[in-house]
DNA sequence: ACCTGAACACCGTTCAAGT
DNA sequence: ACCTGAACACCGTTCAAGT
């Protein structure tokens, strides 16, 4: 995924679309140097602009991070949907496992995005009435909605025992979320480093959860 | 939990036990100002020492963070053990739920420690031959061992269907780990903010998992 | 052996000034 | 309306020098 950052022409005074360029620069920094490498100043430099210029477009660093996280959520949702579609099946259990695989796979391929999406910084402020964070929240709901939709239809069609849709979906989410973080933060000491290992584990987890929630 | 940091006496030249004082200062900063507030310079100031002094005791910031994480793991293990003991039961399902409750409760009460323990920074270096990180790793294994021990005895005694002890334990860990982070990072929008809510959720999760792994 | 002070290369953020 | 340059208060880290 080669990320292109539109630089300001040195002779020009205005950039044109600095906001977008800064988000792209942020994604690039995240991918190449990780969370620690994501700074407002470095993003400004990539866009060919002074370090104070970003403040015309983002209130603070958190606002840029929120914009990046929104893109990240879209990618995460896409990763889950792709696995489900590749399946070409209507089986609820298989779909749930596929979604989980898509989730964990995304985290492993893009740990920088993943940590940024779910990191501490962005969300606490989301309670404030801030239009920028509302769309971030919506992107998050859409990602969760993939899992929730499967659980909901599974219960409606009688494949899953009826119960609290949110609680069951949250359990599935917690399971893949926890696994993803334990892996990318290195707590599993490289025990899960191939796609096959991820598949084995998510399928195993899926089997446990499904026995617990199936009719 | 009032944390005491031994300050160097201004007239003295040496501190006496600066290493320990820096760890205490770090725990204090973490508790009061969160992960972002934990800096080597601030810890040095709390200990009444110049900002360069810590480097006599810790190779870099990561080494201090690792020392703090080790203390954090001990507290996490204690939180799980306390819930299990309060139970006074030998029932495997109840013990598993109690351990999960202890895990999530600790994360909610000490989000700063929790994030530090499991954060990105510390562990990647753990693969290097570094004696300081070996004891950190051991502290982590002990925490995981609480869950693993319950699963292992459950299988041995026939309460849980026999299978891969590590995989089932890892599923339990992922479940409480994911839930903890989703809550403290604010993704559940305050839906789980009381001890009763935590209990309800961990018990619900426990029921699902247990139906999935019980005989 | 342990600590200090100055220095360097970074941060985020603000603000007067320039175009 | 948008951007720059200097400034401020922070970082982590290094290193010669002091005790």
Short mmCIF file of C-alpha atoms in Angstrom, two decimals, chain A:
data_model
loop_
_atom_site.label_atom_id
_atom_site.label_comp_id
_atom_site.label_asym_id
_atom_site.label_seq_id
_atom_site.Cartn_x
_atom_site.Cartn_y
_atom_site.Cartn_z
CA UNK A 1 0.00 0.00 0.00
CA UNK A 2 2.04 2.92 -1.30
CA UNK A 3 0.72 6.10 0.24
CA UNK A 4 1.11 9.31 -1.69
CA UNK A 5 1.40 12.61 0.08
CA UNK A 6 0.73 15.70 -1.99
CA UNK A 7 3.50 18.16 -1.22
CA UNK A 8 3.00 21.88 -1.41
CA UNK A 9 4.98 23.36 -4.32
CA UNK A 10 7.78 25.40 -2.76
CA UNK A 11 6.95 28.44 -4.89
CA UNK A 12 3.26 28.30 -4.01
CA UNK A 13 1.99 29.81 -0.83
CA UNK A 14 -1.08 27.68 -0.33
CA UNK A 15 -1.22 23.93 -0.46
CA UNK A 16 -4.61 23.32 -1.98
CA UNK A 17 -5.71 20.34 0.07
CA UNK A 18 -3.52 20.32 3.13
CA UNK A 19 -6.08 18.57 5.28
CA UNK A 20 -6.13 15.52 3.06
CA UNK A 21 -2.35 15.58 2.60
CA UNK A 22 -1.83 15.54 6.37
CA UNK A 23 -4.08 12.51 6.80
CA UNK A 24 -2.15 10.70 4.06
CA UNK A 25 1.14 11.71 5.65
CA UNK A 26 -0.11 10.42 9.00
CA UNK A 27 -1.06 7.07 7.49
CA UNK A 28 2.36 6.85 5.88
CA UNK A 29 4.20 7.64 9.13
CA UNK A 30 2.08 5.10 10.98
CA UNK A 31 2.82 2.40 8.46
CA UNK A 32 6.54 3.10 8.27
CA UNK A 33 7.46 4.12 11.81
CA UNK A 34 4.58 3.02 14.02
CA UNK A 35 2.57 5.00 16.52
CA UNK A 36 5.63 6.68 18.03
CA UNK A 37 6.59 8.02 14.60
CA UNK A 38 3.28 9.78 14.07
CA UNK A 39 3.83 13.45 14.86
CA UNK A 40 2.18 16.60 13.64
CA UNK A 41 5.55 18.10 12.81
CA UNK A 42 6.67 15.12 10.73
CA UNK A 43 3.33 15.08 8.89
CA UNK A 44 3.69 18.79 8.14
CA UNK A 45 7.17 18.21 6.80
CA UNK A 46 5.97 15.40 4.52
CA UNK A 47 3.34 17.76 3.16
CA UNK A 48 6.00 20.40 2.55
CA UNK A 49 4.54 22.88 4.96
CA UNK A 50 5.63 24.59 8.17
CA UNK A 51 5.02 22.89 11.51
CA UNK A 52 2.35 25.39 12.49
CA UNK A 53 0.30 25.06 9.31
CA UNK A 54 -1.66 21.95 10.41
CA UNK A 55 -3.37 24.02 13.08
CA UNK A 56 -5.42 25.75 10.38
CA UNK A 57 -7.01 22.35 9.65
CA UNK A 58 -6.91 20.39 12.89
CA UNK A 59 -7.59 21.77 16.34
CA UNK A 60 -4.82 19.62 17.83
CA UNK A 61 -2.96 16.36 17.28
CA UNK A 62 -5.94 14.39 18.55
CA UNK A 63 -8.09 15.75 15.74
CA UNK A 64 -5.61 14.50 13.13
CA UNK A 65 -5.41 11.15 14.87
CA UNK A 66 -9.21 10.95 14.84
CA UNK A 67 -9.26 11.59 11.09
CA UNK A 68 -6.68 8.85 10.56
CA UNK A 69 -8.60 6.47 12.80
CA UNK A 70 -11.69 6.98 10.68
CA UNK A 71 -9.82 5.81 7.57
CA UNK A 72 -8.49 2.90 9.60
CA UNK A 73 -11.96 1.83 10.64
CA UNK A 74 -13.05 1.77 7.04
CA UNK A 75 -10.13 -0.51 6.20
CA UNK A 76 -10.96 -2.76 9.15
CA UNK A 77 -14.59 -3.05 8.09
CA UNK A 78 -13.42 -3.86 4.57
CA UNK A 79 -11.10 -6.58 5.83
CA UNK A 80 -13.97 -8.32 7.62
CA UNK A 81 -16.36 -7.96 4.70
CA UNK A 82 -13.80 -9.33 2.26
CA UNK A 83 -13.35 -12.52 4.29
CA UNK A 84 -17.09 -13.01 4.54
CA UNK A 85 -17.60 -12.51 0.81
CA UNK A 86 -14.72 -14.83 -0.08
CA UNK A 87 -16.68 -17.46 1.81
CA UNK A 88 -19.73 -17.29 -0.41
CA UNK A 89 -21.81 -19.03 2.23
CA UNK A 90 -24.82 -18.14 4.29
CA UNK A 91 -23.75 -20.30 7.23
CA UNK A 92 -23.81 -18.15 10.34
CA UNK A 93 -20.97 -19.96 12.11
CA UNK A 94 -18.73 -19.78 9.06
CA UNK A 95 -19.53 -16.08 8.60
CA UNK A 96 -18.73 -15.33 12.21
CA UNK A 97 -15.39 -17.10 11.92
CA UNK A 98 -14.65 -15.30 8.66
CA UNK A 99 -15.38 -11.91 10.22
CA UNK A 100 -13.09 -12.74 13.13
CA UNK A 101 -10.36 -13.79 10.75
CA UNK A 102 -10.72 -10.52 8.85
CA UNK A 103 -10.47 -8.59 12.10
CA UNK A 104 -7.34 -10.31 13.39
CA UNK A 105 -5.70 -10.33 9.97
CA UNK A 106 -6.14 -6.58 9.67
CA UNK A 107 -4.59 -6.00 13.10
CA UNK A 108 -1.58 -8.14 12.19
CA UNK A 109 -1.05 -6.51 8.83
CA UNK A 110 -1.53 -2.94 10.05
CA UNK A 111 -0.61 -2.81 13.74
CA UNK A 112 -0.03 0.94 13.52
CA UNK A 113 -3.53 1.68 12.26
CA UNK A 114 -5.02 -0.80 14.62
CA UNK A 115 -3.42 0.76 17.70
CA UNK A 116 -4.37 4.21 16.47
CA UNK A 117 -7.99 3.25 15.89
CA UNK A 118 -8.41 1.81 19.34
CA UNK A 119 -5.90 3.90 21.23
CA UNK A 120 -6.56 5.83 24.37
CA UNK A 121 -6.17 9.31 22.99
CA UNK A 122 -9.03 9.72 20.58
CA UNK A 123 -12.09 8.43 22.26
CA UNK A 124 -12.34 10.07 25.65
CA UNK A 125 -12.95 13.39 23.86
CA UNK A 126 -15.63 11.81 21.72
CA UNK A 127 -18.18 12.55 24.40
CA UNK A 128 -17.76 16.24 23.66
CA UNK A 129 -20.04 17.56 20.98
CA UNK A 130 -17.47 17.45 18.20
CA UNK A 131 -18.68 16.85 14.64
CA UNK A 132 -15.32 15.38 13.61
CA UNK A 133 -15.59 12.64 16.21
CA UNK A 134 -19.20 11.86 15.33
CA UNK A 135 -18.14 10.50 11.95
CA UNK A 136 -15.35 8.57 13.67
CA UNK A 137 -17.91 7.05 15.98
CA UNK A 138 -20.06 6.16 12.99
CA UNK A 139 -17.11 4.41 11.32
CA UNK A 140 -16.62 2.44 14.53
CA UNK A 141 -20.26 1.48 14.71
CA UNK A 142 -20.10 0.24 11.14
CA UNK A 143 -17.19 -2.07 11.96
CA UNK A 144 -18.97 -3.44 15.01
CA UNK A 145 -22.12 -3.68 12.92
CA UNK A 146 -20.54 -6.41 10.78
CA UNK A 147 -20.30 -8.71 13.80
CA UNK A 148 -23.60 -7.57 15.22
CA UNK A 149 -25.39 -8.14 11.92
CA UNK A 150 -24.28 -11.75 11.76
CA UNK A 151 -25.32 -12.44 15.34
CA UNK A 152 -28.65 -10.70 14.84
CA UNK A 153 -29.54 -12.64 11.70
CA UNK A 154 -28.29 -15.85 13.33
CA UNK A 155 -30.73 -15.40 16.19
CA UNK A 156 -33.56 -14.32 13.92
CA UNK A 157 -33.12 -17.35 11.70
CA UNK A 158 -32.80 -19.69 14.64
CA UNK A 159 -29.19 -20.73 14.18
CA UNK A 160 -28.17 -19.07 17.42
CA UNK A 161 -30.03 -19.36 20.70
CA UNK A 162 -31.99 -16.19 21.18
CA UNK A 163 -30.60 -13.78 23.72
CA UNK A 164 -29.04 -10.36 24.10
CA UNK A 165 -27.70 -9.53 20.62
CA UNK A 166 -25.41 -6.82 21.96
CA UNK A 167 -23.93 -9.01 24.65
CA UNK A 168 -23.19 -11.89 22.32
CA UNK A 169 -21.76 -9.55 19.66
CA UNK A 170 -19.63 -7.87 22.31
CA UNK A 171 -18.28 -11.25 23.38
CA UNK A 172 -17.26 -12.00 19.80
CA UNK A 173 -15.70 -8.57 19.48
CA UNK A 174 -13.82 -8.90 22.78
CA UNK A 175 -12.49 -12.28 21.71
CA UNK A 176 -10.96 -11.08 18.44
CA UNK A 177 -9.94 -7.72 19.87
CA UNK A 178 -8.11 -9.29 22.79
CA UNK A 179 -6.42 -11.87 20.58
CA UNK A 180 -5.31 -9.20 18.10
CA UNK A 181 -3.71 -7.07 20.80
CA UNK A 182 -2.07 -9.96 22.59
CA UNK A 183 -0.46 -10.92 19.30
CA UNK A 184 0.68 -7.50 18.06
CA UNK A 185 1.93 -6.49 21.49
CA UNK A 186 4.09 -9.60 21.48
CA UNK A 187 2.60 -11.47 24.43
CA UNK A 188 2.24 -14.67 22.52
CA UNK A 189 5.96 -14.73 21.75
CA UNK A 190 5.56 -15.37 18.07
CA UNK A 191 3.30 -18.36 18.53
CA UNK A 192 0.84 -16.86 16.06
CA UNK A 193 2.89 -15.49 13.20
CA UNK A 194 1.46 -17.04 10.07
CA UNK A 195 -1.92 -16.66 8.37
CA UNK A 196 -2.47 -20.37 8.91
CA UNK A 197 -1.86 -20.00 12.65
CA UNK A 198 -4.32 -17.12 12.79
CA UNK A 199 -6.87 -19.20 10.96
CA UNK A 200 -6.35 -22.13 13.30
CA UNK A 201 -6.78 -19.97 16.34
CA UNK A 202 -9.76 -17.92 15.19
CA UNK A 203 -11.47 -21.11 14.02
CA UNK A 204 -10.77 -22.75 17.37
CA UNK A 205 -12.10 -19.73 19.22
CA UNK A 206 -15.09 -19.63 16.92
CA UNK A 207 -15.87 -23.26 17.66
CA UNK A 208 -15.83 -22.62 21.41
CA UNK A 209 -17.98 -19.53 21.17
CA UNK A 210 -20.39 -21.16 18.76
CA UNK A 211 -20.94 -24.21 20.96
CA UNK A 212 -21.73 -21.66 23.64
CA UNK A 213 -24.23 -19.65 21.66
CA UNK A 214 -25.71 -22.06 19.12
CA UNK A 215 -29.14 -23.59 19.48
#
